[in-house]
N, C-alpha and C. Protein backbone atom coordinates (compact mmCIF):
# COMPACT_ATOMS: atom_id res chain seq x y z
N MET A 1 -19.65 -9.01 40.00
CA MET A 1 -19.31 -9.45 38.38
C MET A 1 -17.70 -9.35 38.80
N THR A 2 -17.31 -10.45 38.38
CA THR A 2 -16.06 -10.61 38.47
C THR A 2 -15.28 -10.34 37.11
N SER A 3 -14.20 -9.73 36.51
CA SER A 3 -13.91 -9.57 35.32
C SER A 3 -12.95 -10.69 34.91
N LYS A 4 -12.95 -11.06 33.50
CA LYS A 4 -12.50 -12.68 32.93
C LYS A 4 -11.19 -12.10 32.60
N TYR A 5 -10.41 -11.21 33.08
CA TYR A 5 -9.10 -10.68 32.30
C TYR A 5 -8.07 -11.07 33.54
N GLN A 6 -7.24 -12.07 33.08
CA GLN A 6 -6.43 -12.81 34.31
C GLN A 6 -5.06 -12.15 33.78
N PRO A 7 -4.42 -11.35 34.50
CA PRO A 7 -3.04 -10.76 34.05
C PRO A 7 -2.53 -12.11 34.01
N ASP A 8 -1.34 -12.20 33.10
CA ASP A 8 -0.49 -13.29 32.72
C ASP A 8 0.98 -12.34 32.21
N PHE A 9 1.98 -12.34 33.50
CA PHE A 9 3.03 -11.45 32.80
C PHE A 9 4.08 -12.14 32.34
N ASP A 10 3.79 -13.57 31.97
CA ASP A 10 4.91 -13.94 31.13
C ASP A 10 4.32 -13.45 29.45
N HIS A 11 2.63 -13.77 29.53
CA HIS A 11 2.28 -13.22 28.00
C HIS A 11 2.23 -11.66 27.63
N ASP A 12 2.03 -10.48 28.71
CA ASP A 12 2.76 -9.33 28.96
C ASP A 12 4.31 -8.95 28.45
N PHE A 13 4.62 -9.91 29.07
CA PHE A 13 6.21 -9.77 28.88
C PHE A 13 6.66 -9.71 27.63
N ARG A 14 5.99 -11.17 27.15
CA ARG A 14 6.29 -11.18 25.66
C ARG A 14 6.21 -10.25 24.52
N ARG A 15 4.38 -9.93 24.64
CA ARG A 15 3.72 -9.12 23.48
C ARG A 15 4.97 -7.43 23.65
N GLY A 16 5.15 -7.47 25.46
CA GLY A 16 6.20 -6.33 25.11
C GLY A 16 7.14 -6.58 24.52
N GLN A 17 7.95 -7.85 24.71
CA GLN A 17 9.32 -7.67 23.69
C GLN A 17 9.09 -7.52 22.22
N VAL A 18 7.89 -7.74 21.99
CA VAL A 18 7.63 -7.97 20.12
C VAL A 18 8.18 -6.49 20.21
N GLY A 19 7.22 -5.38 20.77
CA GLY A 19 7.42 -4.33 20.56
C GLY A 19 8.77 -3.24 20.88
N GLU A 20 9.93 -3.91 21.13
CA GLU A 20 10.71 -3.66 21.86
C GLU A 20 11.60 -3.91 20.77
N ASN A 21 11.47 -5.41 20.30
CA ASN A 21 12.47 -6.00 19.43
C ASN A 21 11.68 -5.07 18.03
N LEU A 22 10.59 -4.67 17.57
CA LEU A 22 10.63 -3.95 16.51
C LEU A 22 11.30 -2.29 16.67
N VAL A 23 11.16 -2.17 17.29
CA VAL A 23 11.60 -0.15 17.92
C VAL A 23 13.21 -0.40 17.54
N ASN A 24 13.83 -1.64 18.43
CA ASN A 24 15.27 -1.95 17.99
C ASN A 24 15.51 -2.24 16.44
N THR A 25 14.94 -3.21 16.18
CA THR A 25 15.43 -3.42 14.35
C THR A 25 15.06 -2.34 13.20
N PHE A 26 13.86 -1.11 13.93
CA PHE A 26 13.47 -0.12 13.11
C PHE A 26 14.80 1.04 13.07
N LEU A 27 15.26 1.00 14.67
CA LEU A 27 16.45 1.73 14.83
C LEU A 27 17.71 1.65 13.89
N LYS A 28 17.85 0.47 13.62
CA LYS A 28 18.84 -0.06 13.01
C LYS A 28 18.61 0.00 11.29
N ALA A 29 17.64 -0.34 11.00
CA ALA A 29 17.29 -0.21 9.69
C ALA A 29 17.26 1.41 9.28
N LEU A 30 17.42 2.36 10.23
CA LEU A 30 17.43 4.02 9.85
C LEU A 30 18.84 4.00 9.61
N GLU A 31 19.92 3.52 9.97
CA GLU A 31 21.14 3.92 10.14
C GLU A 31 21.46 3.32 8.19
N GLY A 32 21.78 4.91 7.93
CA GLY A 32 22.38 5.02 6.58
C GLY A 32 20.90 5.09 5.92
N SER A 33 19.96 5.41 6.32
CA SER A 33 18.70 5.75 5.83
C SER A 33 18.27 7.05 5.20
N THR A 34 17.73 7.47 4.35
CA THR A 34 16.89 8.78 3.67
C THR A 34 15.71 8.88 4.53
N ILE A 35 15.68 10.18 4.95
CA ILE A 35 14.08 10.33 5.51
C ILE A 35 13.21 11.88 4.91
N GLU A 36 12.61 12.05 4.96
CA GLU A 36 11.80 12.88 4.39
C GLU A 36 10.85 13.81 5.67
N THR A 37 11.25 14.48 6.24
CA THR A 37 10.50 14.83 7.30
C THR A 37 9.61 16.23 6.90
N LYS A 38 8.43 16.22 7.63
CA LYS A 38 7.19 16.93 7.44
C LYS A 38 6.89 17.64 8.42
N THR A 39 6.43 18.63 8.78
CA THR A 39 5.93 19.39 9.93
C THR A 39 4.83 20.22 9.66
N ASP A 40 3.59 19.48 9.83
CA ASP A 40 2.25 20.47 9.78
C ASP A 40 1.38 20.33 11.27
N SER A 41 1.50 21.87 11.55
CA SER A 41 1.09 22.40 12.37
C SER A 41 -0.65 21.93 12.22
N ARG A 42 -1.28 22.03 11.45
CA ARG A 42 -2.87 21.50 11.48
C ARG A 42 -3.10 19.98 11.14
N THR A 43 -2.25 19.46 11.65
CA THR A 43 -2.59 17.64 11.40
C THR A 43 -3.48 17.55 12.89
N TRP A 44 -3.49 18.25 13.59
CA TRP A 44 -4.15 17.99 14.59
C TRP A 44 -5.73 18.05 14.82
N GLU A 45 -5.95 19.21 13.82
CA GLU A 45 -6.95 19.83 13.73
C GLU A 45 -8.03 18.95 12.43
N THR A 46 -7.23 18.86 11.43
CA THR A 46 -7.55 18.56 10.12
C THR A 46 -7.48 16.64 10.36
N GLY A 47 -6.94 16.11 10.73
CA GLY A 47 -6.40 14.93 10.83
C GLY A 47 -5.77 14.44 9.48
N ASN A 48 -5.39 15.38 8.76
CA ASN A 48 -4.84 14.94 7.35
C ASN A 48 -3.09 15.51 7.49
N VAL A 49 -2.32 14.71 6.83
CA VAL A 49 -1.10 15.61 6.30
C VAL A 49 -1.07 15.82 4.69
N TYR A 50 -0.65 16.97 4.08
CA TYR A 50 -0.69 16.94 2.52
C TYR A 50 1.19 16.60 2.32
N ILE A 51 0.45 15.91 0.85
CA ILE A 51 1.80 15.41 0.64
C ILE A 51 1.77 15.63 -0.87
N GLU A 52 3.08 16.43 -0.90
CA GLU A 52 3.05 17.32 -2.18
C GLU A 52 3.43 16.46 -3.76
N THR A 53 2.73 16.47 -4.61
CA THR A 53 3.19 15.40 -6.06
C THR A 53 3.84 16.28 -7.03
N TRP A 54 3.38 17.77 -7.32
CA TRP A 54 3.47 19.07 -8.25
C TRP A 54 3.94 19.74 -8.18
N GLN A 55 4.64 20.70 -8.45
CA GLN A 55 4.92 21.96 -8.19
C GLN A 55 4.72 22.71 -9.58
N TYR A 56 4.32 24.32 -9.17
CA TYR A 56 4.64 25.05 -10.12
C TYR A 56 4.65 26.73 -10.13
N ARG A 57 5.29 27.37 -10.57
CA ARG A 57 5.04 28.76 -10.79
C ARG A 57 4.20 29.44 -11.95
N GLY A 58 3.35 30.13 -11.34
CA GLY A 58 2.35 30.83 -12.43
C GLY A 58 0.91 30.05 -13.03
N SER A 59 1.51 29.17 -13.76
CA SER A 59 0.22 28.24 -14.34
C SER A 59 0.51 27.04 -13.79
N GLU A 60 -0.56 26.01 -13.74
CA GLU A 60 -0.10 24.77 -13.81
C GLU A 60 -0.08 24.04 -15.03
N ASP A 61 -0.17 24.92 -16.00
CA ASP A 61 0.46 24.00 -17.48
C ASP A 61 1.96 23.95 -17.13
N ASN A 62 2.63 25.14 -16.26
CA ASN A 62 4.06 24.48 -16.27
C ASN A 62 4.61 23.81 -15.38
N LYS A 63 3.63 22.26 -14.90
CA LYS A 63 3.84 21.98 -13.66
C LYS A 63 5.09 20.79 -13.95
N TYR A 64 5.63 20.78 -12.83
CA TYR A 64 6.46 19.28 -12.79
C TYR A 64 6.63 18.55 -11.93
N GLN A 65 6.74 17.04 -11.76
CA GLN A 65 6.34 16.24 -10.45
C GLN A 65 7.45 16.49 -9.66
N SER A 66 6.78 16.32 -8.45
CA SER A 66 7.96 16.61 -6.92
C SER A 66 7.43 15.90 -5.95
N GLY A 67 7.80 16.27 -5.04
CA GLY A 67 7.25 15.46 -3.61
C GLY A 67 7.25 13.72 -3.83
N ILE A 68 6.20 13.30 -3.53
CA ILE A 68 6.07 11.67 -3.03
C ILE A 68 6.88 10.78 -4.23
N ASN A 69 6.03 11.82 -5.45
CA ASN A 69 6.35 11.65 -6.69
C ASN A 69 7.33 11.26 -7.55
N ILE A 70 8.70 12.16 -6.58
CA ILE A 70 10.15 11.94 -7.35
C ILE A 70 10.88 11.45 -6.11
N SER A 71 10.20 11.17 -4.84
CA SER A 71 10.55 11.12 -3.52
C SER A 71 11.98 9.97 -3.73
N LYS A 72 13.33 9.98 -3.30
CA LYS A 72 14.16 8.97 -2.78
C LYS A 72 14.20 8.62 -1.40
N ALA A 73 13.54 9.08 -0.88
CA ALA A 73 13.79 8.80 0.37
C ALA A 73 13.34 7.45 0.95
N ASP A 74 13.64 6.91 1.92
CA ASP A 74 13.52 5.82 2.43
C ASP A 74 12.76 5.96 3.21
N TYR A 75 12.17 6.80 4.12
CA TYR A 75 10.83 6.85 4.80
C TYR A 75 10.02 8.24 4.83
N TRP A 76 8.92 8.79 5.49
CA TRP A 76 8.58 10.02 5.71
C TRP A 76 8.18 10.30 6.82
N CYS A 77 8.62 11.15 7.33
CA CYS A 77 8.19 11.25 8.92
C CYS A 77 7.19 12.82 8.94
N PHE A 78 6.52 12.21 9.71
CA PHE A 78 5.59 13.81 10.11
C PHE A 78 5.41 14.05 11.60
N ALA A 79 6.29 14.89 11.78
CA ALA A 79 6.92 15.53 13.19
C ALA A 79 5.78 16.62 13.75
N SER A 80 5.81 16.39 14.82
CA SER A 80 4.62 17.26 15.84
C SER A 80 5.47 18.48 15.91
N ASP A 81 4.93 19.64 15.69
CA ASP A 81 5.01 21.28 15.85
C ASP A 81 5.98 21.48 16.98
N LYS A 82 5.00 20.98 17.81
CA LYS A 82 5.43 20.84 19.47
C LYS A 82 6.84 20.08 20.15
N GLY A 83 7.60 19.49 18.93
CA GLY A 83 8.58 18.68 18.98
C GLY A 83 8.69 17.50 19.84
N ASN A 84 7.81 16.82 20.34
CA ASN A 84 7.88 15.71 21.36
C ASN A 84 7.26 14.54 20.64
N GLY A 85 7.15 14.57 19.20
CA GLY A 85 6.70 13.20 18.87
C GLY A 85 7.06 13.19 17.67
N PHE A 86 6.45 11.70 16.74
CA PHE A 86 6.42 12.13 15.12
C PHE A 86 5.86 10.53 14.96
N VAL A 87 5.59 10.55 13.51
CA VAL A 87 5.24 8.86 13.09
C VAL A 87 5.96 9.04 11.62
N MET A 88 6.23 7.63 11.24
CA MET A 88 7.18 7.45 10.47
C MET A 88 6.89 6.27 9.81
N ILE A 89 6.26 6.37 8.24
CA ILE A 89 6.18 5.20 7.36
C ILE A 89 7.31 5.48 6.30
N SER A 90 7.15 4.07 5.72
CA SER A 90 8.08 3.94 4.99
C SER A 90 7.55 4.69 3.46
N THR A 91 8.33 4.99 2.55
CA THR A 91 7.96 5.72 1.54
C THR A 91 6.47 4.67 0.75
N GLU A 92 7.72 3.79 0.42
CA GLU A 92 6.57 2.67 -0.07
C GLU A 92 5.05 2.66 0.30
N ASP A 93 5.27 2.50 1.52
CA ASP A 93 3.75 2.23 2.42
C ASP A 93 2.97 3.36 2.35
N LEU A 94 3.48 4.63 1.86
CA LEU A 94 3.23 5.81 2.06
C LEU A 94 2.12 5.96 0.61
N ARG A 95 2.91 5.59 -0.48
CA ARG A 95 2.89 5.97 -1.52
C ARG A 95 1.42 4.85 -1.57
N GLU A 96 1.62 3.73 -1.16
CA GLU A 96 0.17 2.44 -0.97
C GLU A 96 -0.91 3.26 -0.97
N VAL A 97 -0.81 4.06 0.68
CA VAL A 97 -2.09 4.55 1.04
C VAL A 97 -2.77 5.36 -0.22
N ILE A 98 -1.68 6.37 -0.17
CA ILE A 98 -2.18 7.16 -1.35
C ILE A 98 -3.21 6.35 -2.60
N ARG A 99 -2.51 5.49 -3.12
CA ARG A 99 -2.86 4.84 -4.29
C ARG A 99 -4.45 3.98 -3.92
N GLU A 100 -4.33 3.63 -2.64
CA GLU A 100 -5.60 2.37 -2.29
C GLU A 100 -6.77 3.18 -1.42
N THR A 101 -5.89 4.58 -0.94
CA THR A 101 -7.53 5.40 -0.51
C THR A 101 -7.95 6.57 -1.66
N ASN A 102 -7.31 6.64 -2.48
CA ASN A 102 -7.25 7.48 -3.68
C ASN A 102 -7.98 8.74 -2.90
N ALA A 103 -6.62 9.06 -1.99
CA ALA A 103 -6.48 10.65 -1.13
C ALA A 103 -6.43 11.74 -2.19
N PRO A 104 -8.03 12.22 -1.40
CA PRO A 104 -8.02 13.42 -2.42
C PRO A 104 -6.86 14.74 -2.94
N GLU A 105 -7.02 15.26 -4.26
CA GLU A 105 -6.51 16.29 -4.45
C GLU A 105 -6.42 17.26 -4.21
N THR A 106 -5.55 18.33 -3.93
CA THR A 106 -5.79 19.73 -3.45
C THR A 106 -4.66 20.67 -3.61
N ARG A 107 -4.62 21.81 -3.82
CA ARG A 107 -3.81 22.69 -4.38
C ARG A 107 -3.20 23.45 -2.81
N GLN A 108 -1.99 23.94 -3.23
CA GLN A 108 -1.40 25.31 -2.59
C GLN A 108 -1.39 26.50 -3.51
N PRO A 109 -1.73 27.22 -4.00
CA PRO A 109 -1.98 27.94 -5.45
C PRO A 109 -0.77 29.10 -4.76
N VAL A 110 -0.35 29.20 -3.92
CA VAL A 110 0.51 30.64 -3.41
C VAL A 110 2.29 30.46 -3.75
N TRP A 111 2.40 31.11 -4.68
CA TRP A 111 3.62 31.05 -4.87
C TRP A 111 4.46 32.45 -4.80
N SER A 112 5.65 32.59 -4.63
CA SER A 112 6.39 33.75 -4.53
C SER A 112 7.86 33.66 -5.56
N ASP A 113 8.70 34.44 -5.47
CA ASP A 113 10.30 34.25 -5.60
C ASP A 113 10.97 33.15 -5.43
N SER A 114 10.56 33.22 -3.58
CA SER A 114 11.33 31.89 -2.60
C SER A 114 10.45 30.58 -2.66
N THR A 115 9.32 30.58 -3.28
CA THR A 115 8.56 29.21 -3.03
C THR A 115 7.99 28.89 -4.30
N MET A 116 6.99 27.61 -4.36
CA MET A 116 6.04 27.11 -5.46
C MET A 116 4.97 26.88 -5.52
N ALA A 117 4.22 27.14 -5.83
CA ALA A 117 2.64 26.65 -5.81
C ALA A 117 3.02 25.43 -5.92
N SER A 118 2.04 24.39 -5.40
CA SER A 118 1.76 22.72 -5.19
C SER A 118 0.61 22.62 -5.57
N ILE A 119 0.63 21.28 -5.49
CA ILE A 119 -0.59 20.10 -6.15
C ILE A 119 -0.44 18.82 -5.06
N GLY A 120 -1.14 18.52 -4.14
CA GLY A 120 -0.90 17.39 -3.57
C GLY A 120 -1.75 16.77 -3.41
N ARG A 121 -1.75 15.89 -2.18
CA ARG A 121 -2.84 14.70 -1.95
C ARG A 121 -3.04 14.76 -0.12
N LEU A 122 -4.27 14.66 -0.06
CA LEU A 122 -4.45 15.11 1.60
C LEU A 122 -4.59 13.59 1.63
N VAL A 123 -3.90 13.13 3.15
CA VAL A 123 -4.09 11.73 3.26
C VAL A 123 -4.17 11.90 4.78
N LYS A 124 -5.36 11.06 5.23
CA LYS A 124 -6.16 10.88 6.30
C LYS A 124 -5.02 10.41 7.45
N MET A 125 -4.44 11.15 8.46
CA MET A 125 -3.50 10.11 9.36
C MET A 125 -3.91 8.98 9.62
N SER A 126 -5.13 8.78 10.20
CA SER A 126 -5.79 7.55 10.22
C SER A 126 -5.63 6.56 9.30
N ASP A 127 -5.33 7.02 8.24
CA ASP A 127 -5.34 6.00 6.98
C ASP A 127 -3.36 5.06 7.19
N ILE A 128 -2.53 6.35 7.57
CA ILE A 128 -1.47 5.74 7.89
C ILE A 128 -1.35 5.29 9.33
N MET A 129 -2.33 5.72 10.07
CA MET A 129 -2.05 4.71 10.83
C MET A 129 -2.35 2.94 10.63
N LYS A 130 -3.53 3.19 10.12
CA LYS A 130 -3.86 1.50 9.84
C LYS A 130 -2.86 0.84 8.88
N LYS A 131 -1.74 1.58 8.31
CA LYS A 131 -0.82 1.28 7.48
C LYS A 131 -0.01 0.44 8.18
N ILE A 132 0.82 1.13 9.07
CA ILE A 132 1.46 0.71 10.36
C ILE A 132 1.20 -0.22 11.36
N GLY A 133 -0.41 -0.49 11.08
CA GLY A 133 -0.69 -1.30 12.12
C GLY A 133 -0.91 -0.51 13.41
N LEU A 134 -1.72 0.54 13.35
CA LEU A 134 -1.68 1.48 15.09
C LEU A 134 -3.12 2.15 14.68
N GLY A 135 -4.07 1.90 13.70
CA GLY A 135 -4.88 2.35 13.61
C GLY A 135 -6.14 1.07 13.77
């Protein structure tokens, strides 16, 4: 049985150029942009990223908006803790993912003199990948 796939250099070359043009356009767009970068060493295990929405110290009665709720960054970047790759999404697209998927709320209740407790959303990395067209 023969495969129906017929390699077509011109077609594959054009498709490759679309990706190259995207990367070049994206890199140019980053000039002067702000990027919120997060490193979550458990994403590979859980499939989720934690997106902070509120902070508090002591009681949640004293919470105030933080994280994605007040971010002025143009992009959010989720970097590998191994330092060998990352996924980047526009802040507005990430906000849309949270709204569209109704990402579950969770808490990080530990606080100290140097850190705040927080409330956030668990966003599936697969939903981020879908939003940017890679899922």
